[in-house]
PDB file of C-alpha atoms in Angstrom:
ATOM      1  CA  UNK O   1      20.084   1.543  -2.369  1.00  0.00           C
ATOM      2  CA  UNK O   2      18.202   4.408  -0.740  1.00  0.00           C
ATOM      3  CA  UNK O   3      16.324   4.418   2.550  1.00  0.00           C
ATOM      4  CA  UNK O   4      14.051   7.317   3.397  1.00  0.00           C
ATOM      5  CA  UNK O   5      11.734   7.807   6.341  1.00  0.00           C
ATOM      6  CA  UNK O   6       8.522   9.725   5.755  1.00  0.00           C
ATOM      7  CA  UNK O   7       5.739  10.705   8.133  1.00  0.00           C
ATOM      8  CA  UNK O   8       2.202   9.703   7.223  1.00  0.00           C
ATOM      9  CA  UNK O   9      -0.859  10.957   9.076  1.00  0.00           C
ATOM     10  CA  UNK O  10      -4.241   9.328   9.468  1.00  0.00           C
ATOM     11  CA  UNK O  11      -3.234   5.699   9.996  1.00  0.00           C
ATOM     12  CA  UNK O  12      -5.168   4.258  12.921  1.00  0.00           C
ATOM     13  CA  UNK O  13      -4.914   0.479  12.703  1.00  0.00           C
ATOM     14  CA  UNK O  14      -3.219  -2.487  11.110  1.00  0.00           C
ATOM     15  CA  UNK O  15      -5.470  -2.263   8.078  1.00  0.00           C
ATOM     16  CA  UNK O  16      -4.214   1.272   7.477  1.00  0.00           C
ATOM     17  CA  UNK O  17      -0.630   0.049   7.783  1.00  0.00           C
ATOM     18  CA  UNK O  18      -1.356  -2.651   5.187  1.00  0.00           C
ATOM     19  CA  UNK O  19      -2.973  -0.191   2.788  1.00  0.00           C
ATOM     20  CA  UNK O  20       0.011   2.192   2.928  1.00  0.00           C
ATOM     21  CA  UNK O  21       2.510  -0.660   2.703  1.00  0.00           C
ATOM     22  CA  UNK O  22       0.788  -2.131  -0.338  1.00  0.00           C
ATOM     23  CA  UNK O  23       0.615   1.148  -2.239  1.00  0.00           C
ATOM     24  CA  UNK O  24       4.227   2.097  -1.534  1.00  0.00           C
ATOM     25  CA  UNK O  25       5.446  -1.416  -2.388  1.00  0.00           C
ATOM     26  CA  UNK O  26       4.063  -0.943  -5.885  1.00  0.00           C
ATOM     27  CA  UNK O  27       6.376   1.976  -6.635  1.00  0.00           C
ATOM     28  CA  UNK O  28       9.208   1.168  -9.038  1.00  0.00           C
ATOM     29  CA  UNK O  29      12.332  -0.038  -7.266  1.00  0.00           C
ATOM     30  CA  UNK O  30      10.839  -0.293  -3.780  1.00  0.00           C
ATOM     31  CA  UNK O  31      12.211  -3.334  -1.969  1.00  0.00           C
ATOM     32  CA  UNK O  32      10.995  -2.782   1.589  1.00  0.00           C
ATOM     33  CA  UNK O  33       8.389  -0.744   3.458  1.00  0.00           C
ATOM     34  CA  UNK O  34       8.245  -0.526   7.260  1.00  0.00           C
ATOM     35  CA  UNK O  35       5.486   1.331   9.057  1.00  0.00           C
ATOM     36  CA  UNK O  36       5.413   2.359  12.696  1.00  0.00           C
ATOM     37  CA  UNK O  37       1.733   2.925  13.380  1.00  0.00           C
ATOM     38  CA  UNK O  38       2.224   4.810  16.645  1.00  0.00           C
ATOM     39  CA  UNK O  39       4.499   7.485  15.201  1.00  0.00           C
ATOM     40  CA  UNK O  40       3.348   7.404  11.578  1.00  0.00           C
ATOM     41  CA  UNK O  41       6.951   6.825  10.499  1.00  0.00           C
ATOM     42  CA  UNK O  42       7.157   5.019   7.160  1.00  0.00           C
ATOM     43  CA  UNK O  43      10.599   3.825   6.109  1.00  0.00           C
ATOM     44  CA  UNK O  44      10.964   2.951   2.463  1.00  0.00           C
ATOM     45  CA  UNK O  45      13.954   1.171   0.967  1.00  0.00           C
ATOM     46  CA  UNK O  46      14.398   1.431  -2.778  1.00  0.00           C
ATOM     47  CA  UNK O  47      16.935   0.694  -5.483  1.00  0.00           C
ATOM     48  CA  UNK O  48      17.218   4.399  -6.284  1.00  0.00           C
ATOM     49  CA  UNK O  49      16.013   7.566  -4.513  1.00  0.00           C
ATOM     50  CA  UNK O  50      12.243   7.970  -4.889  1.00  0.00           C
ATOM     51  CA  UNK O  51      10.397  10.921  -6.289  1.00  0.00           C
ATOM     52  CA  UNK O  52       8.615  12.664  -3.391  1.00  0.00           C
ATOM     53  CA  UNK O  53       5.609  13.381  -5.586  1.00  0.00           C
ATOM     54  CA  UNK O  54       5.224   9.690  -6.421  1.00  0.00           C
ATOM     55  CA  UNK O  55       5.488   8.771  -2.742  1.00  0.00           C
ATOM     56  CA  UNK O  56       2.897  11.390  -1.804  1.00  0.00           C
ATOM     57  CA  UNK O  57       0.593  10.137  -4.573  1.00  0.00           C
ATOM     58  CA  UNK O  58       0.880   6.530  -3.376  1.00  0.00           C
ATOM     59  CA  UNK O  59       0.114   7.519   0.218  1.00  0.00           C
ATOM     60  CA  UNK O  60      -2.841   9.574  -0.996  1.00  0.00           C
ATOM     61  CA  UNK O  61      -4.060   6.637  -3.076  1.00  0.00           C
ATOM     62  CA  UNK O  62      -4.079   4.508   0.078  1.00  0.00           C
ATOM     63  CA  UNK O  63      -6.251   7.154   1.698  1.00  0.00           C
ATOM     64  CA  UNK O  64      -3.721   8.879   3.943  1.00  0.00           C
ATOM     65  CA  UNK O  65      -1.534  11.962   3.878  1.00  0.00           C
ATOM     66  CA  UNK O  66       2.193  12.432   3.562  1.00  0.00           C
ATOM     67  CA  UNK O  67       3.181  14.989   6.186  1.00  0.00           C
ATOM     68  CA  UNK O  68       6.933  15.021   5.623  1.00  0.00           C
TER      69      UNK O  68
ATOM     70  CA  UNK R   1     -37.081 -10.340  10.498  1.00  0.00           C
ATOM     71  CA  UNK R   2     -34.969  -9.284  13.473  1.00  0.00           C
ATOM     72  CA  UNK R   3     -32.906  -6.130  13.902  1.00  0.00           C
ATOM     73  CA  UNK R   4     -30.461  -5.906  16.774  1.00  0.00           C
ATOM     74  CA  UNK R   5     -27.946  -3.212  17.612  1.00  0.00           C
ATOM     75  CA  UNK R   6     -24.688  -4.268  19.222  1.00  0.00           C
ATOM     76  CA  UNK R   7     -21.727  -2.242  20.417  1.00  0.00           C
ATOM     77  CA  UNK R   8     -18.299  -3.162  19.093  1.00  0.00           C
ATOM     78  CA  UNK R   9     -15.076  -1.698  20.454  1.00  0.00           C
ATOM     79  CA  UNK R  10     -11.750  -1.220  18.713  1.00  0.00           C
ATOM     80  CA  UNK R  11     -12.885  -0.033  15.292  1.00  0.00           C
ATOM     81  CA  UNK R  12     -10.862   2.988  14.232  1.00  0.00           C
ATOM     82  CA  UNK R  13     -11.291   3.397  10.484  1.00  0.00           C
ATOM     83  CA  UNK R  14     -13.236   2.423   7.398  1.00  0.00           C
ATOM     84  CA  UNK R  15     -11.167  -0.730   6.994  1.00  0.00           C
ATOM     85  CA  UNK R  16     -12.274  -1.830  10.454  1.00  0.00           C
ATOM     86  CA  UNK R  17     -15.891  -1.152   9.503  1.00  0.00           C
ATOM     87  CA  UNK R  18     -15.478  -3.288   6.381  1.00  0.00           C
ATOM     88  CA  UNK R  19     -13.881  -6.145   8.326  1.00  0.00           C
ATOM     89  CA  UNK R  20     -16.721  -6.259  10.861  1.00  0.00           C
ATOM     90  CA  UNK R  21     -19.375  -5.874   8.155  1.00  0.00           C
ATOM     91  CA  UNK R  22     -17.924  -8.719   6.117  1.00  0.00           C
ATOM     92  CA  UNK R  23     -17.701 -11.140   9.033  1.00  0.00           C
ATOM     93  CA  UNK R  24     -21.218 -10.418  10.286  1.00  0.00           C
ATOM     94  CA  UNK R  25     -22.642 -10.603   6.759  1.00  0.00           C
ATOM     95  CA  UNK R  26     -21.463 -14.202   6.571  1.00  0.00           C
ATOM     96  CA  UNK R  27     -23.680 -15.317   9.467  1.00  0.00           C
ATOM     97  CA  UNK R  28     -26.692 -17.383   8.419  1.00  0.00           C
ATOM     98  CA  UNK R  29     -29.749 -15.278   7.689  1.00  0.00           C
ATOM     99  CA  UNK R  30     -28.057 -11.870   7.929  1.00  0.00           C
ATOM    100  CA  UNK R  31     -29.448  -9.505   5.305  1.00  0.00           C
ATOM    101  CA  UNK R  32     -27.987  -6.161   6.367  1.00  0.00           C
ATOM    102  CA  UNK R  33     -25.181  -4.798   8.539  1.00  0.00           C
ATOM    103  CA  UNK R  34     -24.809  -1.111   9.359  1.00  0.00           C
ATOM    104  CA  UNK R  35     -21.859   0.213  11.332  1.00  0.00           C
ATOM    105  CA  UNK R  36     -21.518   3.617  12.930  1.00  0.00           C
ATOM    106  CA  UNK R  37     -17.783   4.018  13.384  1.00  0.00           C
ATOM    107  CA  UNK R  38     -17.979   6.958  15.803  1.00  0.00           C
ATOM    108  CA  UNK R  39     -20.207   5.194  18.336  1.00  0.00           C
ATOM    109  CA  UNK R  40     -19.288   1.581  17.599  1.00  0.00           C
ATOM    110  CA  UNK R  41     -22.977   0.794  17.049  1.00  0.00           C
ATOM    111  CA  UNK R  42     -23.460  -2.179  14.743  1.00  0.00           C
ATOM    112  CA  UNK R  43     -27.021  -2.831  13.591  1.00  0.00           C
ATOM    113  CA  UNK R  44     -27.648  -6.265  12.150  1.00  0.00           C
ATOM    114  CA  UNK R  45     -30.806  -7.277  10.315  1.00  0.00           C
ATOM    115  CA  UNK R  46     -31.470 -10.985  10.001  1.00  0.00           C
ATOM    116  CA  UNK R  47     -34.185 -13.384   8.960  1.00  0.00           C
ATOM    117  CA  UNK R  48     -34.349 -14.798  12.505  1.00  0.00           C
ATOM    118  CA  UNK R  49     -32.879 -13.638  15.838  1.00  0.00           C
ATOM    119  CA  UNK R  50     -29.132 -14.281  15.980  1.00  0.00           C
ATOM    120  CA  UNK R  51     -27.234 -16.245  18.551  1.00  0.00           C
ATOM    121  CA  UNK R  52     -25.205 -13.766  20.630  1.00  0.00           C
ATOM    122  CA  UNK R  53     -22.304 -16.201  20.827  1.00  0.00           C
ATOM    123  CA  UNK R  54     -22.138 -16.429  17.024  1.00  0.00           C
ATOM    124  CA  UNK R  55     -22.219 -12.648  16.734  1.00  0.00           C
ATOM    125  CA  UNK R  56     -19.450 -12.291  19.317  1.00  0.00           C
ATOM    126  CA  UNK R  57     -17.387 -14.918  17.501  1.00  0.00           C
ATOM    127  CA  UNK R  58     -17.771 -13.132  14.164  1.00  0.00           C
ATOM    128  CA  UNK R  59     -16.749  -9.803  15.681  1.00  0.00           C
ATOM    129  CA  UNK R  60     -13.783 -11.493  17.342  1.00  0.00           C
ATOM    130  CA  UNK R  61     -12.836 -13.118  14.035  1.00  0.00           C
ATOM    131  CA  UNK R  62     -12.715  -9.668  12.445  1.00  0.00           C
ATOM    132  CA  UNK R  63     -10.314  -8.612  15.200  1.00  0.00           C
ATOM    133  CA  UNK R  64     -12.633  -6.560  17.418  1.00  0.00           C
ATOM    134  CA  UNK R  65     -14.667  -7.024  20.567  1.00  0.00           C
ATOM    135  CA  UNK R  66     -18.393  -7.221  21.188  1.00  0.00           C
ATOM    136  CA  UNK R  67     -19.086  -5.009  24.173  1.00  0.00           C
ATOM    137  CA  UNK R  68     -22.848  -5.371  24.326  1.00  0.00           C
TER     138      UNK R  68
END
Protein backbone atom coordinates (compact mmCIF):
# COMPACT_ATOMS: atom_id res chain seq x y z
CA UNK A 1 0.00 0.00 0.00
CA UNK A 2 1.34 3.43 -0.94
CA UNK A 3 -0.05 6.83 0.00
CA UNK A 4 1.25 9.92 -1.74
CA UNK A 5 0.13 13.52 -1.47
CA UNK A 6 0.34 15.67 -4.57
CA UNK A 7 -0.50 19.33 -5.13
CA UNK A 8 -2.92 20.18 -7.91
CA UNK A 9 -3.57 23.73 -9.08
CA UNK A 10 -6.66 25.17 -10.72
CA UNK A 11 -9.40 23.44 -8.72
CA UNK A 12 -12.01 25.99 -7.69
CA UNK A 13 -15.12 24.08 -6.67
CA UNK A 14 -16.64 20.74 -5.81
CA UNK A 15 -17.07 19.89 -9.48
CA UNK A 16 -13.32 20.28 -9.94
CA UNK A 17 -12.71 18.01 -6.96
CA UNK A 18 -15.00 15.39 -8.51
CA UNK A 19 -13.29 15.60 -11.89
CA UNK A 20 -9.82 15.08 -10.37
CA UNK A 21 -11.06 12.33 -8.06
CA UNK A 22 -12.70 10.46 -10.92
CA UNK A 23 -9.66 10.59 -13.18
CA UNK A 24 -7.22 9.52 -10.47
CA UNK A 25 -9.55 6.74 -9.30
CA UNK A 26 -9.27 5.19 -12.74
CA UNK A 27 -5.53 4.63 -12.42
CA UNK A 28 -4.52 1.00 -11.90
CA UNK A 29 -4.33 0.05 -8.23
CA UNK A 30 -5.79 3.27 -6.83
CA UNK A 31 -8.04 2.52 -3.86
CA UNK A 32 -8.68 5.98 -2.43
CA UNK A 33 -8.44 9.62 -3.49
CA UNK A 34 -8.89 12.53 -1.06
CA UNK A 35 -8.87 16.13 -2.22
CA UNK A 36 -8.57 19.22 -0.08
CA UNK A 37 -9.93 21.97 -2.29
CA UNK A 38 -8.56 24.86 -0.23
CA UNK A 39 -4.94 23.72 -0.34
CA UNK A 40 -5.02 21.70 -3.57
CA UNK A 41 -3.63 18.71 -1.68
CA UNK A 42 -4.60 15.42 -3.33
CA UNK A 43 -3.83 12.27 -1.36
CA UNK A 44 -3.86 9.07 -3.36
CA UNK A 45 -3.75 5.60 -1.85
CA UNK A 46 -2.75 2.77 -4.15
CA UNK A 47 -1.77 -0.88 -4.05
CA UNK A 48 1.69 -0.03 -5.37
CA UNK A 49 3.59 3.26 -5.82
CA UNK A 50 2.20 5.23 -8.77
CA UNK A 51 4.08 6.49 -11.76
CA UNK A 52 4.30 10.30 -11.48
CA UNK A 53 3.82 10.67 -15.22
CA UNK A 54 0.57 8.71 -15.08
CA UNK A 55 -0.66 10.81 -12.17
CA UNK A 56 0.23 14.03 -14.00
CA UNK A 57 -1.54 12.76 -17.13
CA UNK A 58 -4.70 11.93 -15.18
CA UNK A 59 -4.75 15.35 -13.52
CA UNK A 60 -4.20 16.98 -16.91
CA UNK A 61 -7.01 14.89 -18.40
CA UNK A 62 -9.34 16.26 -15.71
CA UNK A 63 -8.33 19.75 -16.80
CA UNK A 64 -5.97 20.71 -13.99
CA UNK A 65 -2.24 20.79 -13.34
CA UNK A 66 -0.01 18.72 -11.11
CA UNK A 67 2.28 21.16 -9.32
CA UNK A 68 4.19 18.71 -7.14
CA UNK B 1 -39.52 35.49 -27.44
CA UNK B 2 -38.04 36.93 -24.25
CA UNK B 3 -34.39 37.45 -23.36
CA UNK B 4 -33.46 38.28 -19.79
CA UNK B 5 -30.06 38.65 -18.20
CA UNK B 6 -29.66 37.58 -14.60
CA UNK B 7 -26.67 37.68 -12.28
CA UNK B 8 -25.63 34.46 -10.58
CA UNK B 9 -23.03 34.29 -7.83
CA UNK B 10 -20.76 31.42 -6.85
CA UNK B 11 -19.76 30.09 -10.26
CA UNK B 12 -16.02 29.51 -10.38
CA UNK B 13 -15.31 27.22 -13.32
CA UNK B 14 -16.62 25.65 -16.50
CA UNK B 15 -18.30 22.88 -14.53
CA UNK B 16 -20.30 25.51 -12.65
CA UNK B 17 -21.30 27.10 -15.96
CA UNK B 18 -22.48 23.71 -17.23
CA UNK B 19 -24.48 23.02 -14.07
CA UNK B 20 -26.32 26.35 -14.27
CA UNK B 21 -26.85 26.02 -18.03
CA UNK B 22 -28.31 22.54 -17.67
CA UNK B 23 -30.74 23.48 -14.91
CA UNK B 24 -31.98 26.62 -16.67
CA UNK B 25 -32.29 24.78 -19.99
CA UNK B 26 -34.81 22.46 -18.37
CA UNK B 27 -37.27 25.29 -17.63
CA UNK B 28 -40.34 25.30 -19.87
CA UNK B 29 -39.87 27.35 -23.02
CA UNK B 30 -36.15 28.05 -22.58
CA UNK B 31 -34.37 27.93 -25.94
CA UNK B 32 -30.94 29.33 -25.09
CA UNK B 33 -28.75 29.93 -22.04
CA UNK B 34 -25.50 31.89 -22.19
CA UNK B 35 -23.24 32.26 -19.17
CA UNK B 36 -20.37 34.68 -18.75
CA UNK B 37 -18.31 33.13 -15.98
CA UNK B 38 -16.22 36.24 -15.24
CA UNK B 39 -19.19 38.52 -14.59
CA UNK B 40 -21.77 35.95 -13.52
CA UNK B 41 -24.13 37.24 -16.22
CA UNK B 42 -26.59 34.57 -17.34
CA UNK B 43 -28.68 35.42 -20.39
CA UNK B 44 -31.74 33.26 -20.90
CA UNK B 45 -33.84 33.23 -24.05
CA UNK B 46 -37.32 31.79 -23.75
CA UNK B 47 -40.54 31.50 -25.70
CA UNK B 48 -42.38 33.54 -23.04
CA UNK B 49 -41.17 35.63 -20.07
CA UNK B 50 -39.96 33.40 -17.23
CA UNK B 51 -41.14 33.37 -13.67
CA UNK B 52 -38.34 34.81 -11.52
CA UNK B 53 -39.09 32.33 -8.75
CA UNK B 54 -38.64 29.40 -11.16
CA UNK B 55 -35.36 30.85 -12.40
CA UNK B 56 -34.12 31.35 -8.84
CA UNK B 57 -35.13 27.79 -7.97
CA UNK B 58 -33.27 26.36 -10.96
CA UNK B 59 -30.13 28.32 -10.10
CA UNK B 60 -30.42 27.16 -6.49
CA UNK B 61 -30.88 23.57 -7.66
CA UNK B 62 -27.60 23.84 -9.56
CA UNK B 63 -25.95 24.95 -6.32
CA UNK B 64 -25.61 28.70 -6.94
CA UNK B 65 -27.46 31.88 -6.08
CA UNK B 66 -29.50 34.28 -8.17
CA UNK B 67 -28.37 37.75 -7.20
CA UNK B 68 -30.50 39.77 -9.58
